JSON list of C-alpha atoms and ligand atoms in Angstrom, two decimals:
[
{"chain": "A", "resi": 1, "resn": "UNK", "atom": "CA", "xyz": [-74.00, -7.12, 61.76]},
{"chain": "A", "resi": 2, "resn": "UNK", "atom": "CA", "xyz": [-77.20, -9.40, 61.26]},
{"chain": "A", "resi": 3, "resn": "UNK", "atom": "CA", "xyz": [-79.34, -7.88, 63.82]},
{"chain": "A", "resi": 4, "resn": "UNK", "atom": "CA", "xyz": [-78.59, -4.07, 62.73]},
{"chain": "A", "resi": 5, "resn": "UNK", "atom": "CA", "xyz": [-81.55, -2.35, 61.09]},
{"chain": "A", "resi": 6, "resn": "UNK", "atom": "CA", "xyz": [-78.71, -0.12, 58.85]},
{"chain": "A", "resi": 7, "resn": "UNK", "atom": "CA", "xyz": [-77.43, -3.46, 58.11]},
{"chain": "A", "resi": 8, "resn": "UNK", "atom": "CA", "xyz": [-80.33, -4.85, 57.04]},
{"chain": "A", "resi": 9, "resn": "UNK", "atom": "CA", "xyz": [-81.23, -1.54, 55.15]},
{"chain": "A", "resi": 10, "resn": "UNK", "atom": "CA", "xyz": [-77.67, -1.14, 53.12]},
{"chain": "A", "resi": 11, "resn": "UNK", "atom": "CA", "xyz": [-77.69, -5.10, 52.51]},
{"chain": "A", "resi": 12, "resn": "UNK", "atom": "CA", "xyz": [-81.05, -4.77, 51.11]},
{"chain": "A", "resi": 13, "resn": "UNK", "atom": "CA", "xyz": [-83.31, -6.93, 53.33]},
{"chain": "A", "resi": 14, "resn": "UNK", "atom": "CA", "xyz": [-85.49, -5.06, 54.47]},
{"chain": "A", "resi": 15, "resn": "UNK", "atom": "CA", "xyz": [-86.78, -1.70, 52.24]},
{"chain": "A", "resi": 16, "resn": "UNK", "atom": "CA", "xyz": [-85.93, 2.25, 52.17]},
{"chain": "A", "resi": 17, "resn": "UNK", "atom": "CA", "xyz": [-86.21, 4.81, 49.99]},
{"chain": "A", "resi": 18, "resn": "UNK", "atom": "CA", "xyz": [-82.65, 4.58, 48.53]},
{"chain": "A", "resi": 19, "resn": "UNK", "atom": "CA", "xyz": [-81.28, 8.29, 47.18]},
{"chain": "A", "resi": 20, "resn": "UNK", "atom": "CA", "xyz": [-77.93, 7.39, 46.94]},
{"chain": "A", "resi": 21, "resn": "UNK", "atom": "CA", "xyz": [-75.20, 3.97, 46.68]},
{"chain": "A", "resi": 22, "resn": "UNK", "atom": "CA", "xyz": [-71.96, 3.57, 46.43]},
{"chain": "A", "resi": 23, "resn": "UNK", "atom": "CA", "xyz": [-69.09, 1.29, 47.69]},
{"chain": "A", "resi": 24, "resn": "UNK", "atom": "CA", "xyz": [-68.99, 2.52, 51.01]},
{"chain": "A", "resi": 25, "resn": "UNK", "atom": "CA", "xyz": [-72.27, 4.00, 51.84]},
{"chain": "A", "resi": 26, "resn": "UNK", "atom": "CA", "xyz": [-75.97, 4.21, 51.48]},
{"chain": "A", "resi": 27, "resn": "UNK", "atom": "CA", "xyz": [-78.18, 7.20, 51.49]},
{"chain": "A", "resi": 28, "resn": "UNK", "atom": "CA", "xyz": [-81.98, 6.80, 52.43]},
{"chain": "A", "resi": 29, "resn": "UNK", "atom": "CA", "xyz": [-85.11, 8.80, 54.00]},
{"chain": "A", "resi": 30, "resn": "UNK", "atom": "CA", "xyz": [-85.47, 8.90, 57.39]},
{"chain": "A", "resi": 31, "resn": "UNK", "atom": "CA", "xyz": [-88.54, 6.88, 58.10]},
{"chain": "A", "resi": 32, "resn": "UNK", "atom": "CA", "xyz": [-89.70, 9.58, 60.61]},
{"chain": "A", "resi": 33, "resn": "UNK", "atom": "CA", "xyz": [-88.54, 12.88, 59.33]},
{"chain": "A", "resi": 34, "resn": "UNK", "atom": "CA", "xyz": [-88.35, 15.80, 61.29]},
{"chain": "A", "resi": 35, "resn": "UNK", "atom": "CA", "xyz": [-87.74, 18.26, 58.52]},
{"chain": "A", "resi": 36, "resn": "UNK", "atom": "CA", "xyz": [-89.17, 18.56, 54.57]},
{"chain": "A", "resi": 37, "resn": "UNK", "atom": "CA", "xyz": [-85.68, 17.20, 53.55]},
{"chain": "A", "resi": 38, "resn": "UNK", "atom": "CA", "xyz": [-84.35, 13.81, 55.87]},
{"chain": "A", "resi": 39, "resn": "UNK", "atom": "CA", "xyz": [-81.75, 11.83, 54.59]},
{"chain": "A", "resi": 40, "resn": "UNK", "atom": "CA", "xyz": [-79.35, 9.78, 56.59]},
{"chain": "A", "resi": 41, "resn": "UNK", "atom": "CA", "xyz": [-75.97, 8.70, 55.31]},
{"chain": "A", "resi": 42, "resn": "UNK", "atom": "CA", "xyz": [-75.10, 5.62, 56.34]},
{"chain": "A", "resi": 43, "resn": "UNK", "atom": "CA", "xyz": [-71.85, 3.12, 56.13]},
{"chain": "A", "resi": 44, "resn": "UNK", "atom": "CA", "xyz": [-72.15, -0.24, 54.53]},
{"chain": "A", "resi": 45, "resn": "UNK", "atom": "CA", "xyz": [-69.60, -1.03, 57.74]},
{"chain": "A", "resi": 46, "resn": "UNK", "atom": "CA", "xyz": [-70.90, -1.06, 61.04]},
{"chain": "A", "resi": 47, "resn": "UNK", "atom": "CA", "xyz": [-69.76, 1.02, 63.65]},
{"chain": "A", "resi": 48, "resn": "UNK", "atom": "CA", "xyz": [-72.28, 1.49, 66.46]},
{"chain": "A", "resi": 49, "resn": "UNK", "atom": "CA", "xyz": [-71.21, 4.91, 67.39]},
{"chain": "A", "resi": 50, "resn": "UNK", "atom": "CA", "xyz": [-68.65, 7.70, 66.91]},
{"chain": "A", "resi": 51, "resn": "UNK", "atom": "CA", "xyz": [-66.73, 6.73, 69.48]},
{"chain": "A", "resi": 52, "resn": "UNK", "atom": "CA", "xyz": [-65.75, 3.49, 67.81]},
{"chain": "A", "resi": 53, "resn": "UNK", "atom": "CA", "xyz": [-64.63, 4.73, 64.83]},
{"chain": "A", "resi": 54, "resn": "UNK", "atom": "CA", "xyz": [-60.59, 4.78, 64.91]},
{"chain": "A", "resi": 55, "resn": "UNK", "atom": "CA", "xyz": [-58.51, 6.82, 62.83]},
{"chain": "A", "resi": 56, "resn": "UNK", "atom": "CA", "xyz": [-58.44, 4.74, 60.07]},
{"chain": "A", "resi": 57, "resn": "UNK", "atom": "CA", "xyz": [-61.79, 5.80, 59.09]},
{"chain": "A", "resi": 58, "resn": "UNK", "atom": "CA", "xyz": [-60.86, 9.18, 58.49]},
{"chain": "A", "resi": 59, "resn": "UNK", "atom": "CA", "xyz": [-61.20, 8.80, 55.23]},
{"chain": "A", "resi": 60, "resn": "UNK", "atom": "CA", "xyz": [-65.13, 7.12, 55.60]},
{"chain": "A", "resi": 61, "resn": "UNK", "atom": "CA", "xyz": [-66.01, 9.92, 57.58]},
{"chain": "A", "resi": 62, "resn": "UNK", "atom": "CA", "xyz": [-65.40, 12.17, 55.05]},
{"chain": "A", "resi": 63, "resn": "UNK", "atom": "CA", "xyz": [-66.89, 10.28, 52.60]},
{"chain": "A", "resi": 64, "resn": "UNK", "atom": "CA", "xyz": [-70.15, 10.56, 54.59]},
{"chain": "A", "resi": 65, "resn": "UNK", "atom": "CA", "xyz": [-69.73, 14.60, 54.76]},
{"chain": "A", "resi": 66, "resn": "UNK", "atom": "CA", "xyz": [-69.77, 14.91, 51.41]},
{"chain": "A", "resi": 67, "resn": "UNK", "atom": "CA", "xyz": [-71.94, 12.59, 50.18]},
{"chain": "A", "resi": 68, "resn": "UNK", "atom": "CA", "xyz": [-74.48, 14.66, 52.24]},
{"chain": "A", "resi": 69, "resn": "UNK", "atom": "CA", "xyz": [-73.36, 17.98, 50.96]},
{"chain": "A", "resi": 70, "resn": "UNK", "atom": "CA", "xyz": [-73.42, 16.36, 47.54]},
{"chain": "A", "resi": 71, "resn": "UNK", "atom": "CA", "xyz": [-77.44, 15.18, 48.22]},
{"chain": "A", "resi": 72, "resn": "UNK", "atom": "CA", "xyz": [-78.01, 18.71, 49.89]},
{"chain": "A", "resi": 73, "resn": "UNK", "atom": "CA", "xyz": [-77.20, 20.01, 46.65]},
{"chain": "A", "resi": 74, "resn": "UNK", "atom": "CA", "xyz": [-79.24, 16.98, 44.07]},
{"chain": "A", "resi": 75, "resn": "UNK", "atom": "CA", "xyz": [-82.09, 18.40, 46.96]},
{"chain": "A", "resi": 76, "resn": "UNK", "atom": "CA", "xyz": [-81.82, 21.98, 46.09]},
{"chain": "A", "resi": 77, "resn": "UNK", "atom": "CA", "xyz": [-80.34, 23.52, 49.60]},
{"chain": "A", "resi": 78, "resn": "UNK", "atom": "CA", "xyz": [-77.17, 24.55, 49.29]},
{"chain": "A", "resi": 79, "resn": "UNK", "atom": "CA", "xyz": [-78.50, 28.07, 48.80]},
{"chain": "A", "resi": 80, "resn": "UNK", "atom": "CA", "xyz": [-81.03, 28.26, 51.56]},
{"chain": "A", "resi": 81, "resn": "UNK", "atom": "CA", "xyz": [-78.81, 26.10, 54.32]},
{"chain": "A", "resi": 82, "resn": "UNK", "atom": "CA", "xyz": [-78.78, 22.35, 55.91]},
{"chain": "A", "resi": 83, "resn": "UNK", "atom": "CA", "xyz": [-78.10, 20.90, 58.29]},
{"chain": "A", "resi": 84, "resn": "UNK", "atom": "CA", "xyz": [-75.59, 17.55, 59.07]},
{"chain": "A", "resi": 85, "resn": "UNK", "atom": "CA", "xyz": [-76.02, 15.92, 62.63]},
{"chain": "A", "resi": 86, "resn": "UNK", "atom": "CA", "xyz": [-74.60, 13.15, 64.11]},
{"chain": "A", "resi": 87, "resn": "UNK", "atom": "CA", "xyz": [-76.05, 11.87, 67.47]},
{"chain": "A", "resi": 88, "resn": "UNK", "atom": "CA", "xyz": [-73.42, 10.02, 69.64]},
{"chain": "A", "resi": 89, "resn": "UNK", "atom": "CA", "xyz": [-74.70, 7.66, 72.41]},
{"chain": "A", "resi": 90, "resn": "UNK", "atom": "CA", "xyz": [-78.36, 7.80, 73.88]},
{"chain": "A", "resi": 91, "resn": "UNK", "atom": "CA", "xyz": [-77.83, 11.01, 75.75]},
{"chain": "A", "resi": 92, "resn": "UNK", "atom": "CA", "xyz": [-77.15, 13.26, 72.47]},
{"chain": "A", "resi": 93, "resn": "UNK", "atom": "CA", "xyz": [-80.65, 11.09, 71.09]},
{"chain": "A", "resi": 94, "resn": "UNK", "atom": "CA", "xyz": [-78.91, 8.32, 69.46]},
{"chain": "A", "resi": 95, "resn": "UNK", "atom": "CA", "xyz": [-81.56, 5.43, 68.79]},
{"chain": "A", "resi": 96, "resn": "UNK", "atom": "CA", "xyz": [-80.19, 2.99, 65.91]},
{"chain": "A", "resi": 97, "resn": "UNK", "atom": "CA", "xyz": [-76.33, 2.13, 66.94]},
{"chain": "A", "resi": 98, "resn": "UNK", "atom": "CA", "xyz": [-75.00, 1.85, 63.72]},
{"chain": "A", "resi": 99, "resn": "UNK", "atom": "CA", "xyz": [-73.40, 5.56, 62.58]},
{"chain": "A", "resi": 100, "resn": "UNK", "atom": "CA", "xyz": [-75.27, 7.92, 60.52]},
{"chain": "A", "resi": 101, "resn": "UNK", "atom": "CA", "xyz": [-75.30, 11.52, 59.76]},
{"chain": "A", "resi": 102, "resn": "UNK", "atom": "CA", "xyz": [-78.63, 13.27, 59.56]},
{"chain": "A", "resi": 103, "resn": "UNK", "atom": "CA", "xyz": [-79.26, 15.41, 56.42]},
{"chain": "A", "resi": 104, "resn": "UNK", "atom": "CA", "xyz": [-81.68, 18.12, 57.67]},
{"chain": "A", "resi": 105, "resn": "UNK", "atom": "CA", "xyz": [-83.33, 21.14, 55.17]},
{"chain": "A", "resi": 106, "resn": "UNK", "atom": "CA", "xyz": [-86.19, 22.60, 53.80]},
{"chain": "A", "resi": 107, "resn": "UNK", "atom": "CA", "xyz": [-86.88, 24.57, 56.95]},
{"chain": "A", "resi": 108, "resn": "UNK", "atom": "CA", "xyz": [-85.48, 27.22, 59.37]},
{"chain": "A", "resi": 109, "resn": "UNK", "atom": "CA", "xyz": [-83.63, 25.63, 62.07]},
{"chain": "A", "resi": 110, "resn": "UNK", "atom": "CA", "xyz": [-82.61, 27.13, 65.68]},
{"chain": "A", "resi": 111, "resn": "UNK", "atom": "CA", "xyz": [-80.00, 26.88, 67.71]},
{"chain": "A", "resi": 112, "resn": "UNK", "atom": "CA", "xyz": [-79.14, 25.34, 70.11]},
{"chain": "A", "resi": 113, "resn": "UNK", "atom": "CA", "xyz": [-81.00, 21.93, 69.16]},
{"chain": "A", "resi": 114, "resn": "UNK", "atom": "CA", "xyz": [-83.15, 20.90, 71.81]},
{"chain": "B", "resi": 201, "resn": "DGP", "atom": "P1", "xyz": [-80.69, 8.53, 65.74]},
{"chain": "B", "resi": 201, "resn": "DGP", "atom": "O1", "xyz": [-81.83, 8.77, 66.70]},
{"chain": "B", "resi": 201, "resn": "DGP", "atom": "O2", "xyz": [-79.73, 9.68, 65.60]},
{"chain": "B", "resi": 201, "resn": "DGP", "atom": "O3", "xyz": [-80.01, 7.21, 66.02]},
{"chain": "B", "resi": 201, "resn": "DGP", "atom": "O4", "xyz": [-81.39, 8.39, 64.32]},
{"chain": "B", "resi": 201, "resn": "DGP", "atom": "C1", "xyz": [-81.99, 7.22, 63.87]},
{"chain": "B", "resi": 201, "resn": "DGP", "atom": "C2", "xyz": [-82.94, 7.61, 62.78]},
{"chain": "B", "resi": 201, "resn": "DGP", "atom": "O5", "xyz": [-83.23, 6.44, 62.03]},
{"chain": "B", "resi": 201, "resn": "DGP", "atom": "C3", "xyz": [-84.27, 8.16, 63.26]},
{"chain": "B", "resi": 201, "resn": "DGP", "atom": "O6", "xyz": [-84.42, 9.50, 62.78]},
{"chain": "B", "resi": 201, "resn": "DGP", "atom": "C4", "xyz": [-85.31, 7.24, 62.66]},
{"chain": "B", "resi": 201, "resn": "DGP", "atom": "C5", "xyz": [-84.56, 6.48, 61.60]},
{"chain": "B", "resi": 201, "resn": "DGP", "atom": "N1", "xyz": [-84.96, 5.09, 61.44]},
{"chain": "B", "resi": 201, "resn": "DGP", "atom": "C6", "xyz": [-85.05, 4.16, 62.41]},
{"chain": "B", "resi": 201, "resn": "DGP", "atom": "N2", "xyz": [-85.43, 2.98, 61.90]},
{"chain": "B", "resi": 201, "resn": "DGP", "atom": "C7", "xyz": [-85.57, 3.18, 60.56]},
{"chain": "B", "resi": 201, "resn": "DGP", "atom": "C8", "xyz": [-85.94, 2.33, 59.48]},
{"chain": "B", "resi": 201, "resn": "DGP", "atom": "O7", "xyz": [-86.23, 1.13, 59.63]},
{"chain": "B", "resi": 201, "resn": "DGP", "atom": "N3", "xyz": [-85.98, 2.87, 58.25]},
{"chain": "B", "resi": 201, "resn": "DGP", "atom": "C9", "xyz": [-85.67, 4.20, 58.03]},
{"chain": "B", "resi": 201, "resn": "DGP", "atom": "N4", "xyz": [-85.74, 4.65, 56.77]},
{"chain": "B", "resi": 201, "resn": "DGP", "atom": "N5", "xyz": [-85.30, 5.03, 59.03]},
{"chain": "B", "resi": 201, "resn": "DGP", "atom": "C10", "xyz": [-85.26, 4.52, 60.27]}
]
């Protein structure tokens, strides 16, 4: 979508700190992190939130889980614990409209989020 910053981002026209690429997704640091470790996974499709992703993107989805498990492990925290979070919508703090999941580690985290 030309005027989506993830767009822009996984198309390369504006910069990031890549971590990860592949055919279907791009992995970069959040540009405001909120934890040592804060990636965010990100389709090369756009989708501005969960709830527009049909069933057919099961299989993207998934992708996206474990290509965040698989940089929570490059990142050395598969031992000590992550966290994945996706926000959905402006009311669960969703601010870009293009889905992502948050990678989140290097720190203790509570529950419930706030
Ligand atoms: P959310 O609030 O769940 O939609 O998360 C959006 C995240 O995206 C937020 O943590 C900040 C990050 N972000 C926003 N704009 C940019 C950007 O231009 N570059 C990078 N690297 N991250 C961005």
């Amino acid at each position: 979508m030309a005027d989506c910053i993830f767009c822009k981002i996984a198309r390369k026209e504006i910069p990031a700190k890549l971590v990860y690429e592949d055919r279907q997704v791009v992995a970069f640091e959040d540009i405001n992190p909120q934890a040592p470790v804060h990636t965010l996974v990100v389709p090369k499709s756009h989708f501005p939130t969960l709830n527009d992703v049909g069933a057919e993107e099961e299989g993207l989805l998934g992708h996206m889980t474990l290509v965040a498990t698989r940089i929570a492990k490059d990142k050395g925290l598969h031992a000590t614990g992550y966290r994945v979070v996706a926000n959905c919508l402006e009311g669960a703090g969703q601010s870009v409209f293009h889905i992502h999941l948050h990678l989140l580690g290097g720190r203790r985290f509570t529950w419930p989020p706030g």
